[in-house]
Short mmCIF file of C-alpha atoms in Angstrom, two decimals:
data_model
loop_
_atom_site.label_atom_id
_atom_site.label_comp_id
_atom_site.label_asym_id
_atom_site.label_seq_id
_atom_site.Cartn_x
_atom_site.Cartn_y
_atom_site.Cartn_z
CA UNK A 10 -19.30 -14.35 -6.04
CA UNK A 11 -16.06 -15.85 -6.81
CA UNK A 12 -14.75 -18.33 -4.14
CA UNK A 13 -11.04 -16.89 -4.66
CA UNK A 14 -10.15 -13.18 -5.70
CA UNK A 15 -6.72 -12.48 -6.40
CA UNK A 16 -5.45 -8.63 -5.44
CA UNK A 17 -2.37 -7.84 -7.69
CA UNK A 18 -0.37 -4.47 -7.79
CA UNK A 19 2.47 -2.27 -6.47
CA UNK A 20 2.73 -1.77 -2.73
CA UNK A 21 0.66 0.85 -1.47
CA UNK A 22 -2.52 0.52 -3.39
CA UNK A 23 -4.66 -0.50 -1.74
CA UNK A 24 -5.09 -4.35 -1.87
CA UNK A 25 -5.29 -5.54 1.71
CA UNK A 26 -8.10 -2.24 1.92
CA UNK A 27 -10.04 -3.16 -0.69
CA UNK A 28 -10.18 -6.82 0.59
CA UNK A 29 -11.83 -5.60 3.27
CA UNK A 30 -14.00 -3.56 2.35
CA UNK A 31 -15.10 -6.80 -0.05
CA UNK A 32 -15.41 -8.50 3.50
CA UNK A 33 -17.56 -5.89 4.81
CA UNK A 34 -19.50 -6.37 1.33
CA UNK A 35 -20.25 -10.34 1.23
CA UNK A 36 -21.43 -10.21 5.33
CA UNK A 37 -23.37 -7.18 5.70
CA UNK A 38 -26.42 -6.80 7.22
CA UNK A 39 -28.07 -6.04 3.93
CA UNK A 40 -25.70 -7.94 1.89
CA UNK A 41 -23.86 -8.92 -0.29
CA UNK A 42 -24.18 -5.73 -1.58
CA UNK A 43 -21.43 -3.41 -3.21
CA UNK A 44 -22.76 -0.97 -0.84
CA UNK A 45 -21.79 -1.79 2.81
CA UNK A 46 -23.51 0.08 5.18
CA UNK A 47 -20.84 0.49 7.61
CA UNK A 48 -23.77 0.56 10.75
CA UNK A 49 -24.27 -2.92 11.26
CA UNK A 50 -22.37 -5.09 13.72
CA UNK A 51 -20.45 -7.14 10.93
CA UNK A 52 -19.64 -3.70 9.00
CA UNK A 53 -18.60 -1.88 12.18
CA UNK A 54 -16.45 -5.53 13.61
CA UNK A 55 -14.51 -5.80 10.51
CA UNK A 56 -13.44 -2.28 10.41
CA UNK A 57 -12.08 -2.04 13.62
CA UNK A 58 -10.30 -5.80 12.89
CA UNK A 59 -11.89 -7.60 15.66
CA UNK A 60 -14.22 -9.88 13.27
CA UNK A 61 -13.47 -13.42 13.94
CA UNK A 62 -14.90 -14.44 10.24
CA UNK A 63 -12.35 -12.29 8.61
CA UNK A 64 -8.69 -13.72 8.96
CA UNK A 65 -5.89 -11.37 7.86
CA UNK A 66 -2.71 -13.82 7.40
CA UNK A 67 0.71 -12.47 6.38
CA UNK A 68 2.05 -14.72 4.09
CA UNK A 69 5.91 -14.22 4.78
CA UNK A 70 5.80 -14.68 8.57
CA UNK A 71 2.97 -17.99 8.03
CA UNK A 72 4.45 -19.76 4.91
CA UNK A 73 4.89 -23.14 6.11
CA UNK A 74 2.50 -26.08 5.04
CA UNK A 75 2.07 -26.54 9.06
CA UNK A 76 0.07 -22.93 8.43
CA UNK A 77 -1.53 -23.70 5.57
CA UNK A 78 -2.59 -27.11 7.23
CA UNK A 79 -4.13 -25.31 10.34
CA UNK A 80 -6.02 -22.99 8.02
CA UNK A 81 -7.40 -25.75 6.38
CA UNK A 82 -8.58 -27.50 9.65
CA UNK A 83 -9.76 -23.70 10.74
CA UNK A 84 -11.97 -23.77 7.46
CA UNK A 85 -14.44 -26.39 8.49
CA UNK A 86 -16.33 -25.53 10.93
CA UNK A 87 -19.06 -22.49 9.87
CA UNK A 88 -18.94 -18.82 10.15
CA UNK A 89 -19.60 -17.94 13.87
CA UNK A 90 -21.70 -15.10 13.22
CA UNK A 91 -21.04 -13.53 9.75
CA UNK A 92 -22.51 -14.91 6.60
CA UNK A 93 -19.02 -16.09 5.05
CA UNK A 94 -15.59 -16.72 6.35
CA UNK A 95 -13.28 -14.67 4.74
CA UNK A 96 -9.34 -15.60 4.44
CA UNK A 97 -7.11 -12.44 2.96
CA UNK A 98 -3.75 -13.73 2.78
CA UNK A 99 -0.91 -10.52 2.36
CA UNK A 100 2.01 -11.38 0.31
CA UNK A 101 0.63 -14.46 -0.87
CA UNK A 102 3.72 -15.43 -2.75
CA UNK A 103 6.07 -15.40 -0.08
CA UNK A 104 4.06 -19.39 0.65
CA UNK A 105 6.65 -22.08 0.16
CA UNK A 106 6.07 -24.57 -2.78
CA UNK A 107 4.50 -27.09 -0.13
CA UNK A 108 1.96 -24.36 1.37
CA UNK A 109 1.06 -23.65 -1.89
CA UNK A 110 -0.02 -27.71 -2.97
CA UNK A 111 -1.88 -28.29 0.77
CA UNK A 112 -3.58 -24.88 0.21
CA UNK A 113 -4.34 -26.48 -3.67
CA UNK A 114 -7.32 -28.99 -2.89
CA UNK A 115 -8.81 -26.34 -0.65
CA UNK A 116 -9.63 -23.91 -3.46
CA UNK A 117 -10.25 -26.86 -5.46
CA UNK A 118 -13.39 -28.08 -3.12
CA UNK A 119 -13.34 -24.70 -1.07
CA UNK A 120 -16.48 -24.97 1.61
CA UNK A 121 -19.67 -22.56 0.28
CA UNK A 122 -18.87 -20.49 3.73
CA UNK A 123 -15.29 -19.96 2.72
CA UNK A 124 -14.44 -16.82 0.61
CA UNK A 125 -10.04 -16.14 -0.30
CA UNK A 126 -8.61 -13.14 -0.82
CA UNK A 127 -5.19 -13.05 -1.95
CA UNK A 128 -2.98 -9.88 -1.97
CA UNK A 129 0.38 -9.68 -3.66
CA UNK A 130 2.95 -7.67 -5.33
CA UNK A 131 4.93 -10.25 -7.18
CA UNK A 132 1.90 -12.92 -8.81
CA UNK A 133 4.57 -13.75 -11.28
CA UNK A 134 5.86 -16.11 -8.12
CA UNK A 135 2.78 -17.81 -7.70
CA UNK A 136 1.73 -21.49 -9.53
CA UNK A 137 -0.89 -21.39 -12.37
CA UNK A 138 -2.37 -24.06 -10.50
CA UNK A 139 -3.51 -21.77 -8.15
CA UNK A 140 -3.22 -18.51 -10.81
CA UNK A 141 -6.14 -20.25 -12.67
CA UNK A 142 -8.53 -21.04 -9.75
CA UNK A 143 -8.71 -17.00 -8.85
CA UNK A 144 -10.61 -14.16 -10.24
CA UNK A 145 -7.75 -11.70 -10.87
CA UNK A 146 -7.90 -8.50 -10.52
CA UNK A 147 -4.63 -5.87 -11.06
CA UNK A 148 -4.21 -2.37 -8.71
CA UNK A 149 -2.57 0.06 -10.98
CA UNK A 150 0.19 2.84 -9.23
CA UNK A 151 -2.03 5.75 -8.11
CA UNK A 152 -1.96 8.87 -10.62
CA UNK A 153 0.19 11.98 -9.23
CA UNK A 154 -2.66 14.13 -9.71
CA UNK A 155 -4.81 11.96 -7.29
CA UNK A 156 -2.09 12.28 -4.80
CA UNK A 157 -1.76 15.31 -4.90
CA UNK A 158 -5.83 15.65 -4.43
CA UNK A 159 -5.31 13.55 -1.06
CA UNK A 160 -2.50 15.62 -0.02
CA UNK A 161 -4.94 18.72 -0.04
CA UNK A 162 -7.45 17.04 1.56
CA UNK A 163 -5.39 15.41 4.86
CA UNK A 164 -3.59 19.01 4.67
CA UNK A 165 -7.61 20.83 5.03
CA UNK A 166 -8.27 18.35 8.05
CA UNK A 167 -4.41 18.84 10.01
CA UNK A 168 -4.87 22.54 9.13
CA UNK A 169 -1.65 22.58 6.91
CA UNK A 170 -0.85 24.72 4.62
CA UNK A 171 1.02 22.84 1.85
CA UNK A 172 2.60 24.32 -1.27
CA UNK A 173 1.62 23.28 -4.57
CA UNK A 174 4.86 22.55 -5.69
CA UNK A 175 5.75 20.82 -2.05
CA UNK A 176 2.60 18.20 -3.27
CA UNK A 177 4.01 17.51 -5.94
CA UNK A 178 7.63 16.73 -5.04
CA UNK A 179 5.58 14.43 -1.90
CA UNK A 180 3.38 12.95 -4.98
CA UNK A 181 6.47 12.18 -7.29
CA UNK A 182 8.63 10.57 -4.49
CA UNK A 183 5.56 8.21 -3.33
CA UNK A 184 6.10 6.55 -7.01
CA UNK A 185 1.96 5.88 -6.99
CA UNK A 186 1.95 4.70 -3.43
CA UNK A 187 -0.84 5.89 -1.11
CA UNK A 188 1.17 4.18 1.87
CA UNK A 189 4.28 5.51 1.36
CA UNK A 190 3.00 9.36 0.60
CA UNK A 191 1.36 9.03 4.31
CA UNK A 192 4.35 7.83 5.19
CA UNK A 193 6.89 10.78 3.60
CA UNK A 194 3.79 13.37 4.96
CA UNK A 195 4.15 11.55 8.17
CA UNK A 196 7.96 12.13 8.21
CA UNK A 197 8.13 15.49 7.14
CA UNK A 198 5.56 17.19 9.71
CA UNK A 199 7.38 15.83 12.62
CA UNK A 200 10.49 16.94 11.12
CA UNK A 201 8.59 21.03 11.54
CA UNK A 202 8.55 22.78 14.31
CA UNK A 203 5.50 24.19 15.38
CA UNK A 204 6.84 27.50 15.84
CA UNK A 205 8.49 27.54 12.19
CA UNK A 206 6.72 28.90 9.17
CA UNK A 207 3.42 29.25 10.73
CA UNK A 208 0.63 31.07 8.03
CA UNK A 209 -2.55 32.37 9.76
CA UNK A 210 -2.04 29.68 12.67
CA UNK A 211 -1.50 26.74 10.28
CA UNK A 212 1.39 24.93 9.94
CA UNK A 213 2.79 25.71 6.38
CA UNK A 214 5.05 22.42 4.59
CA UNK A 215 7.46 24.00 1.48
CA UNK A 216 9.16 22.36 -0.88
CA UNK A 217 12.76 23.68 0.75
CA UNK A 218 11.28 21.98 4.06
CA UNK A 219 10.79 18.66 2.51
CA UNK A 220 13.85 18.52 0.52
CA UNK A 221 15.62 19.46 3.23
CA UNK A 222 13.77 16.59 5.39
CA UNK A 223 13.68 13.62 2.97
CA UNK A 224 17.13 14.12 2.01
CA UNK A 225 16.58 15.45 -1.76
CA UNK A 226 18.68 17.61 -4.07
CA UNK A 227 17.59 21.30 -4.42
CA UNK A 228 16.14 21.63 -8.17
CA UNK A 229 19.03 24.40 -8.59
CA UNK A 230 21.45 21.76 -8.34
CA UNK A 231 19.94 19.38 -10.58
CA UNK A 232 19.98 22.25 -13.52
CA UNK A 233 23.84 23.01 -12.60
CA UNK A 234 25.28 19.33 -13.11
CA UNK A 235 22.90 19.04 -16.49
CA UNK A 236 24.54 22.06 -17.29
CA UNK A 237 28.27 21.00 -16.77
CA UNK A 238 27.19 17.54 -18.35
CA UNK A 239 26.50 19.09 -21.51
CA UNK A 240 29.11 21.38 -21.68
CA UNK A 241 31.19 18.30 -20.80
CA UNK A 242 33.00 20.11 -18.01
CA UNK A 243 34.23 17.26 -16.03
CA UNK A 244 35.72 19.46 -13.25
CA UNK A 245 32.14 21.59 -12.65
CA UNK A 246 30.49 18.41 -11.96
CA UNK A 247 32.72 16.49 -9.62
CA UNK A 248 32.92 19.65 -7.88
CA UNK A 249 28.78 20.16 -7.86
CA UNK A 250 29.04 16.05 -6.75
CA UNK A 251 31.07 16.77 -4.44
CA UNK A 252 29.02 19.99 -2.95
CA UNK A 253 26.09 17.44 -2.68
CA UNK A 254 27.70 14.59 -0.89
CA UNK A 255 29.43 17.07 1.73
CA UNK A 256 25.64 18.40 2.66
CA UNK A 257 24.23 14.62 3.20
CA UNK A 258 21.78 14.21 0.30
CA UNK A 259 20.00 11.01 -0.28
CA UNK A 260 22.70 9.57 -3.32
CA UNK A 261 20.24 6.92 -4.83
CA UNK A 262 17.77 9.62 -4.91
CA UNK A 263 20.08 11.85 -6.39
CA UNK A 264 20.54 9.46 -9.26
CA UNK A 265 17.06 8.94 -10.27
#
């Protein structure tokens, strides 16, 4: 067990999770184990966030050295009930270049009780003074076809009925963020009425639905301005443009 894991990756997958779960792994009951058993006070404490030996810190809003220096007073004194303390700090490279040298001879001499976690999206930003002092590990974006999986199976438990090709636009736009899918899934069934394209008393999401919700361009568009773009008819398209803009689509989304 490392005294300092580092949690790199795009937003949205799944580094402040899986820093907890590691949490739940190092002070289970029957641990550490890779296998938590989720039944034991510890497991069940640090899911629900109320563990007071696992400190989530967000490092944009707690950046100063004063923070760092009332961490490292915190760190001292033993575990009150779990087998380690364990510090996840979100957006780790948002610490100013003074937080980051008091937080230095902590991981240096860290106490055996004291376990870091760092989460970031950016660890370009952070020293290699404290780069080399972490195991490192990197969160890739989240495949479409996974997405897509998890859209089927939140749409089986909120009996939805969800078109294939509706996933996929929802998988696509989330750019291989778990977080933000939930979030564009979140957006789009309050946008539905309940009494609106109901199938066999379940709720159904189309494609026209979300486009029509998240502000995107219909796919019949997108083949008319390719169209007048090769044929190099200047007129077609600033009149297509022009179509689009008038109806309120999402520009920047447009673009890409």
């Amino acid at each position: 067990i490392s005294h300092a894991y580092l949690f790199a990756g795009p937003r949205g997958t799944g580094k402040t999770t899986v820093a907890r779960i590691l949490a739940k792994a190092l002070n289970c009951k029957e641990g550490p184990t890779s296998q938590p058993c989720n039944r034991c006070d510890s497991c069940k404490e640090i899911a629900i966030g109320r563990s007071l030996d696992v400190m989530e810190i967000d490092g944009a809003s707690n950046n100063s050295v004063d923070d760092i220096r009332a961490l490292r007073e915190n760190i001292r004194y033993v575990p009150s009930q779990a087998r380690y303390k364990v510090y996840i700090i979100d957006e780790v490279h948002m610490l100013s270049d003074s937080a980051f040298n008091a937080l230095l001879k902590t991981l240096e001499e860290p106490p055996a009780h004291a376990i870091f976690v760092f989460a970031t999206t950016e660890p370009h930003k952070l020293p290699q003074t404290v780069l080399s002092r972490c195991q490192r590990f990197d969160f890739r974006r989240i495949p479409i076809t996974d997405l897509v999986k998890t859209i089927k199976d939140i749409a089986g438990k909120e009996n939805l009925e969800i078109e294939k090709e509706a996933s996929y636009i929802l998988a696509r736009r989330a750019d291989g963020s778990l977080r933000d899918l939930l979030s564009l899934l979140d957006q789009v069934i309050a946008y539905s009425n309940e009494g609106e394209s109901e199938k066999e008393g379940r709720r159904t999401i189309s494609s026209s639905l979300i486009a029509e919700t998240l502000g995107l361009v219909n796919q019949d568009k997108l083949f008319e301005i390719t169209d007048a773009i090769g044929e190099k008819d200047t007129a077609k398209g600033i009149l297509i443009l022009n179509q689009l803009m008038d109806s309120g689509i999402d520009l920047p989304e447009f673009v890409n």
